Coordinates of C-alpha atoms in Angstrom, one line a residue:
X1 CA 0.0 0.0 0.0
X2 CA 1.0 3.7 -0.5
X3 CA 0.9 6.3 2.1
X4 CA -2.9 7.1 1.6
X5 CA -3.7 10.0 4.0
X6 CA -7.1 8.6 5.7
X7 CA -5.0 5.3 6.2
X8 CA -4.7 5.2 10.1
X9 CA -5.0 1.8 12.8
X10 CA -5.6 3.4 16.1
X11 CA -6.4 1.0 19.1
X12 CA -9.6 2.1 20.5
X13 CA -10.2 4.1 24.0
X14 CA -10.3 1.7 26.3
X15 CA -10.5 1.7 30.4
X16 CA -7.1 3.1 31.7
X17 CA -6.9 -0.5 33.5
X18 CA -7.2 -2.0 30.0
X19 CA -4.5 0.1 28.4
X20 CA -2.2 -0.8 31.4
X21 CA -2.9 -4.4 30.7
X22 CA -2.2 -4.1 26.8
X23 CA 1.2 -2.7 27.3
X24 CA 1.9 -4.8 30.2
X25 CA 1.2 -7.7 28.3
X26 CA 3.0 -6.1 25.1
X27 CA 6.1 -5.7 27.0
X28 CA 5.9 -9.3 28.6
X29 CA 5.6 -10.9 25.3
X30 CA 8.2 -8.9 23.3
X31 CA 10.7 -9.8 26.1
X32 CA 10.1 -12.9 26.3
X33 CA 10.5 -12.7 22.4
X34 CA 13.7 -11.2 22.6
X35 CA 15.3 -13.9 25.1
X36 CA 14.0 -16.6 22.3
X37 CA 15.8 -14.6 20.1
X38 CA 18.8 -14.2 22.0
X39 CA 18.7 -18.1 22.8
X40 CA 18.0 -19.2 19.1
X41 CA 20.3 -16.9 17.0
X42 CA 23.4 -18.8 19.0
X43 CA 23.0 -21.3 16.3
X44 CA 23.6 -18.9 13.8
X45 CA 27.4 -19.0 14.6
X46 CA 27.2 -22.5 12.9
X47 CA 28.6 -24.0 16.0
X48 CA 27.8 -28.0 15.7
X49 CA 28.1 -27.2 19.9
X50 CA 24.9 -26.2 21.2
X51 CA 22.5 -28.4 22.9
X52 CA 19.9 -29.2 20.6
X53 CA 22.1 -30.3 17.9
X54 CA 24.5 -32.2 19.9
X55 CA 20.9 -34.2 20.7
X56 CA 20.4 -35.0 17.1
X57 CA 23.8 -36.2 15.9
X58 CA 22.7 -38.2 12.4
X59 CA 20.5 -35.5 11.7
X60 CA 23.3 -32.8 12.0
X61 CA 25.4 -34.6 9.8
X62 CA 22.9 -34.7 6.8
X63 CA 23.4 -31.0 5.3
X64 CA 19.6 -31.0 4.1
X65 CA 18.6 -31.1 7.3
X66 CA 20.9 -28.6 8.4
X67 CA 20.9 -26.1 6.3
X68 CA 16.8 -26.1 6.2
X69 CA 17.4 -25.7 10.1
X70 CA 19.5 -22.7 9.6
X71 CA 17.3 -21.2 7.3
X72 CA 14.5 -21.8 9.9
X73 CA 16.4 -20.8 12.5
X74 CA 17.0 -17.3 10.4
X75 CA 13.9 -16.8 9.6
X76 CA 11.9 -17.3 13.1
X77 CA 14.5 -14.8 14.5
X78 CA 13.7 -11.8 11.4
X79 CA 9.8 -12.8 12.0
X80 CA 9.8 -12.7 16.0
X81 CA 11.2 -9.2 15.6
X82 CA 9.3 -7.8 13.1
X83 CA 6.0 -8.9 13.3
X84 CA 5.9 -6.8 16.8
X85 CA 7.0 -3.6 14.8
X86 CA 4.3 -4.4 12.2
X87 CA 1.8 -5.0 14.8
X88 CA 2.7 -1.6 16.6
X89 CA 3.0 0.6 13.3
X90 CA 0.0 -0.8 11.7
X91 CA -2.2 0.4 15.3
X92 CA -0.6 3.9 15.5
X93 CA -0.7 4.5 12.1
X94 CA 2.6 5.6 12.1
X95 CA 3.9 5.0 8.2
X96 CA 2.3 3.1 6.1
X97 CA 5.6 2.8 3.9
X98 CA 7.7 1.9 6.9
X99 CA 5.1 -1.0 7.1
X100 CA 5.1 -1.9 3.9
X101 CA 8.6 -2.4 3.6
X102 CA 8.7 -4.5 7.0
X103 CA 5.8 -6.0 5.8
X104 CA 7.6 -7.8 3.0
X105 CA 10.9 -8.6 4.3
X106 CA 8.0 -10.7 7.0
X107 CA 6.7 -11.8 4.3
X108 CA 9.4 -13.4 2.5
X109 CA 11.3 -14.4 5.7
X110 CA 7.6 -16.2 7.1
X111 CA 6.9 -18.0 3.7
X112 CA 10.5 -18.5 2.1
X113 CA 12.0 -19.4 5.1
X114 CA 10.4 -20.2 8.2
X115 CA 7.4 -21.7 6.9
X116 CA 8.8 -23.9 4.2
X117 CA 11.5 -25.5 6.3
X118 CA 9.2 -26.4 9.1
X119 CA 7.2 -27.7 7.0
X120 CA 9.9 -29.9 6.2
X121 CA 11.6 -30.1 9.7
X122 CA 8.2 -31.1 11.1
X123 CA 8.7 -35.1 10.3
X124 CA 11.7 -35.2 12.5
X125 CA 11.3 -33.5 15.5
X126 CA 11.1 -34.6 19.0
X127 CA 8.3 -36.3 20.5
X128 CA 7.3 -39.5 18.5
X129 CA 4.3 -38.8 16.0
X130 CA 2.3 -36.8 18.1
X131 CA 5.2 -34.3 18.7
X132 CA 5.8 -34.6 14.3
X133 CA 1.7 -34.3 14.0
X134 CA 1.9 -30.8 16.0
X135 CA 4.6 -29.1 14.3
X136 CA 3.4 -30.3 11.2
X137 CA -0.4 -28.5 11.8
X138 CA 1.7 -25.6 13.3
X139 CA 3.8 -25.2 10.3
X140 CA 0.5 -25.3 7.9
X141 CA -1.6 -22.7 9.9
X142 CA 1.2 -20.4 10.4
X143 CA 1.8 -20.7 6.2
X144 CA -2.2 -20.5 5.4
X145 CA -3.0 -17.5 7.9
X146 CA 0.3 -15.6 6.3
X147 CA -0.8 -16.6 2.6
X148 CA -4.5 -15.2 3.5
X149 CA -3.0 -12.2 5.5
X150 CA -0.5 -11.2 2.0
X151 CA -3.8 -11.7 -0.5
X152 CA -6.1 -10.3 1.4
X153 CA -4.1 -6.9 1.2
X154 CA -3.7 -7.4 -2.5
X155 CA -7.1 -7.1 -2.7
X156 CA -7.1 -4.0 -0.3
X157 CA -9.3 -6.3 1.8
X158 CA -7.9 -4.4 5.2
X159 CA -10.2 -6.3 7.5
X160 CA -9.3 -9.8 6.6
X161 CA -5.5 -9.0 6.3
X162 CA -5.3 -7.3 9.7
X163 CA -7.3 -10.7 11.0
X164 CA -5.3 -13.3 9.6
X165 CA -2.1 -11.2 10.0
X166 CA -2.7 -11.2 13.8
X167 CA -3.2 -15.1 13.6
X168 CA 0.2 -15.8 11.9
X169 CA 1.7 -13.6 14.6
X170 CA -0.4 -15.4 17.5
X171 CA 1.5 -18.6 16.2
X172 CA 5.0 -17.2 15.9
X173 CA 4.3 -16.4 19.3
X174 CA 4.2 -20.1 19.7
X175 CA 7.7 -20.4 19.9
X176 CA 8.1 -18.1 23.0
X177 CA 4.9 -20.0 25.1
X178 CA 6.5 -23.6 24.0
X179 CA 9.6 -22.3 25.6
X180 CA 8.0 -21.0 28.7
X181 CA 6.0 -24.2 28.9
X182 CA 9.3 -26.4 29.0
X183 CA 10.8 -25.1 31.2
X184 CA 8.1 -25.1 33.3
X185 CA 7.5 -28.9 33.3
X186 CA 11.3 -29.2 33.4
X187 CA 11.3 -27.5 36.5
X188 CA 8.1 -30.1 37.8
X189 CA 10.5 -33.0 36.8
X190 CA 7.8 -34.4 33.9
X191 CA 10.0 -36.5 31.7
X192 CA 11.6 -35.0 28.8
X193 CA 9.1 -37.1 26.1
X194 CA 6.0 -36.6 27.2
X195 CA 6.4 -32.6 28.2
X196 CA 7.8 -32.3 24.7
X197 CA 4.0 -33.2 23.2
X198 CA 2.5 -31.3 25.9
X199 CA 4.3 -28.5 25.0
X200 CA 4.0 -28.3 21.4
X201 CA 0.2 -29.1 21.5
X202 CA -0.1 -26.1 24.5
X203 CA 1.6 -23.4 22.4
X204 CA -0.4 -24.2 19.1
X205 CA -3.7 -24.0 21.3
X206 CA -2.9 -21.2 23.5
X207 CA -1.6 -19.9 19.8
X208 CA -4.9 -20.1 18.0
X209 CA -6.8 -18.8 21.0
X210 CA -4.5 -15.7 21.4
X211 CA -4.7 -15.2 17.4
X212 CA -8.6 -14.7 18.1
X213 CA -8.8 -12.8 21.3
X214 CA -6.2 -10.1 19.9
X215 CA -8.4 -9.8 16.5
X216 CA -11.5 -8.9 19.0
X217 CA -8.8 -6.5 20.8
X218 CA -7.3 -5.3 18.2
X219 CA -8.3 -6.1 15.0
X220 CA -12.2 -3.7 14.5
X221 CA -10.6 -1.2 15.7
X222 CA -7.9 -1.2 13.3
X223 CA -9.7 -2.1 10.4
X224 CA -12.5 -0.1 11.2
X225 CA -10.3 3.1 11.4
X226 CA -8.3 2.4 8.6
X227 CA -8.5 3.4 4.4
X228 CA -6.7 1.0 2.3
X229 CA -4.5 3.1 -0.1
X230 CA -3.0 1.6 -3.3
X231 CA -1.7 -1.6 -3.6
X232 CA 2.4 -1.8 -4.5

């Protein structure tokens, strides 16, 4: 879209006690975003040291595998970091070019990257075929919301991009809760297997519901006080 000048997502007035809540919960989740980050982008050194790979020592040494893990790697860290700026610029209206240009390095690093190779990751992860089952119908959602979110914009369909945009966010998000989650039932001493399904089944449920309690908080407002402009 082009800067059009009635284009503007503002959240709407709320209670002060709501607005404390919003950013409390804003700040919570982009921190917790940022320590995934931190934690993630370690691999990015290329180090065959780390934990997780050390774990998975036949699938380390195939370079298919590791070079889609990489790439996922990459491209969960570039979508973790700027979905929040296109969440936040897209509600205060701030520029719509400055979104539409993070918009599509999200969009390329969601469906070129991160979505692809999980897709492809999914058969071998952890947790027998429950475990593969979840990240498999994690990696599709996240791919379909983000396909819907990109046309729906095409067709200046504002709405319906702004909804499906917040769900492919909501399930990015699901790397941070499945984090939180494990560690938690590490800390209650629940065997490494089973916690491992719980927690990948968790974050994609917590995931979807989050996707549709922040389009009720933030999605009418924004759509509803928003123009579409021209399409790039």
């Amino acid at each position: 879209m082009t800067g059009a000048p009635g284009f503007r997502c503002a959240i709407a007035p709320r209670a002060p006690i709501c607005r404390a809540l919003s950013w409390g919960l804003g700040v919570v989740t982009i921190a917790l975003s940022l320590r995934v980050v931190a934690d993630t982008a370690r691999y990015l050194s290329f180090e065959p040291h780390f934990g997780f790979l050390l774990e998975r020592p036949l699938l380390s040494a195939d370079r298919l595998w590791l070079a889609c893990f990489y790439v996922h790697v990459a491209g969960g860290t570039i979508c973790l970091v700027s979905a929040p700026l296109l969440l936040w610029n897209g509600l205060t209206g701030r520029s719509i070019r400055l979104h539409r240009a993070i918009g599509r390095v999200h969009a390329v690093a969601a469906l070129g990257w991160t979505g692809p190779t999980g897709l492809y990751l999914a058969p071998f992860a952890k947790g027998g075929l429950a475990g593969r089952i979840g990240f498999l119908v994690l990696g599709v959602a996240f791919c379909a919301s983000t396909v819907l979110g990109v046309l729906a914009i095409r067709r200046r369909d504002l709405r319906r991009h702004v909804a499906w945009m917040l769900r492919s966010y909501a399930l990015i998000l699901s790397a941070v809760t499945f984090r939180v989650l494990h560690l938690a039932l590490h800390g209650l001493g629940v065997a490494p297997e089973p916690a491992y399904v719980v927690c990948t089944w968790s974050s994609l449920a917590l995931a979807l519901a989050a996707g549709e309690f922040m389009i009720r908080w933030f999605g009418r407002a924004a759509a509803s006080s928003a123009v579409a402009g021209d399409m790039p």
